Amino acid sequence: MKIFSAIDIGQKRQINQDFIYTSEEPVGNLLNLFVVADGMGGHNAGDFASRYGVSVLVETIRKDKNFNPVKIIRNGIEAANKKVLDQSRKDLFMSGMGTTMVALTVVGGYAYVANVGDSRLYLADEQLEQITQDHSLIAEMVRLGKLNSQEGENHPDKNIITRAVGIEPEIKIDFFDIKLKSGNQIVMCSDGLSNMVKDEEIFIILKESKVDNKAQALINRANENGGKDNIAVIVVEPFTNEVKEC
């Protein structure tokens, strides 16, 4: 397994509300764990929400006695949801904070994915395929046929999300499992990448053999294209043995 990861504040923001976690080593009963979170909220609340939410997720997974990866990740996200919500209710300055969360574990030839919000996971094979579905107002309007994809891409309300960790007592989590094959690459990212770099560009960068750090190369392109938001990227190549750290 080969991992590239990087995070950047972007060109326009004063605070970085994105957070990433990577572990090729076991975390509890998971063989590995990768997480991207994009916080939201005023002051430093979004920054706190993403970091705190991921820390609760990881600590819950470490203690979980289950062996089913979906159940383990579900328990972790549900715990993070409760803790972030509790904290937002205790502190006026953190009221309304929340975070997206996309989590991945690779077990043998399968990837198990969980998603809340509009941070994404892509699978690169012969082309780039978005596996997760954005939980956003505009993405849902596109899915319902009320907007076409081009209208959705340029809509001013594109960043309004409909699900997040820490907003409601009950949380709905999407789960996906992917059968992997040799040559596959997995990309996890916040919308600071997906809003600034088209899927076709992402795919080209992933396939460029001369790129030393694919996550950093993707961030560089997002910044070249305007860098309007924080940018978080993890690239996982499941079937290689070399490790490349950022």
Short mmCIF file of C-alpha atoms in Angstrom, two decimals, residues 40-50 52-53 56 79-99 164-169:
data_model
loop_
_atom_site.label_atom_id
_atom_site.label_comp_id
_atom_site.label_asym_id
_atom_site.label_seq_id
_atom_site.Cartn_x
_atom_site.Cartn_y
_atom_site.Cartn_z
CA MET A 40 -17.98 24.34 9.40
CA GLY A 41 -18.88 27.03 11.91
CA GLY A 42 -17.88 30.55 12.89
CA HIS A 43 -14.75 31.65 14.79
CA ASN A 44 -12.62 28.52 15.26
CA ALA A 45 -15.62 26.19 15.55
CA GLY A 46 -15.17 24.52 12.16
CA ASP A 47 -11.51 23.85 12.87
CA PHE A 48 -12.44 22.35 16.24
CA ALA A 49 -15.32 20.29 14.81
CA SER A 50 -13.21 18.51 12.20
CA TYR A 52 -12.46 16.77 17.49
CA GLY A 53 -14.82 14.70 15.36
CA VAL A 56 -13.52 10.81 18.69
CA ALA A 79 -19.94 8.65 18.60
CA ALA A 80 -18.32 11.61 16.84
CA ASN A 81 -21.74 12.99 15.98
CA LYS A 82 -22.86 12.85 19.62
CA LYS A 83 -19.67 14.38 21.01
CA VAL A 84 -19.51 17.24 18.50
CA LEU A 85 -23.19 18.02 19.04
CA ASP A 86 -22.76 17.94 22.84
CA GLN A 87 -19.84 20.34 22.59
CA SER A 88 -21.74 22.73 20.32
CA ARG A 89 -24.55 22.88 22.88
CA LYS A 90 -22.17 23.64 25.74
CA ASP A 91 -20.32 26.53 24.10
CA LEU A 92 -22.15 29.49 22.54
CA PHE A 93 -19.23 30.22 20.22
CA MET A 94 -19.41 26.67 18.85
CA SER A 95 -23.18 26.58 18.38
CA GLY A 96 -24.14 25.12 15.02
CA MET A 97 -20.70 23.72 14.22
CA GLY A 98 -20.33 20.46 12.36
CA THR A 99 -18.08 18.59 9.99
CA ALA A 164 -23.02 16.81 8.66
CA VAL A 165 -21.53 15.25 11.79
CA GLY A 166 -22.61 17.12 14.92
CA ILE A 167 -25.77 18.86 13.71
CA GLU A 168 -28.63 16.52 14.66
CA PRO A 169 -28.97 13.84 17.37
#
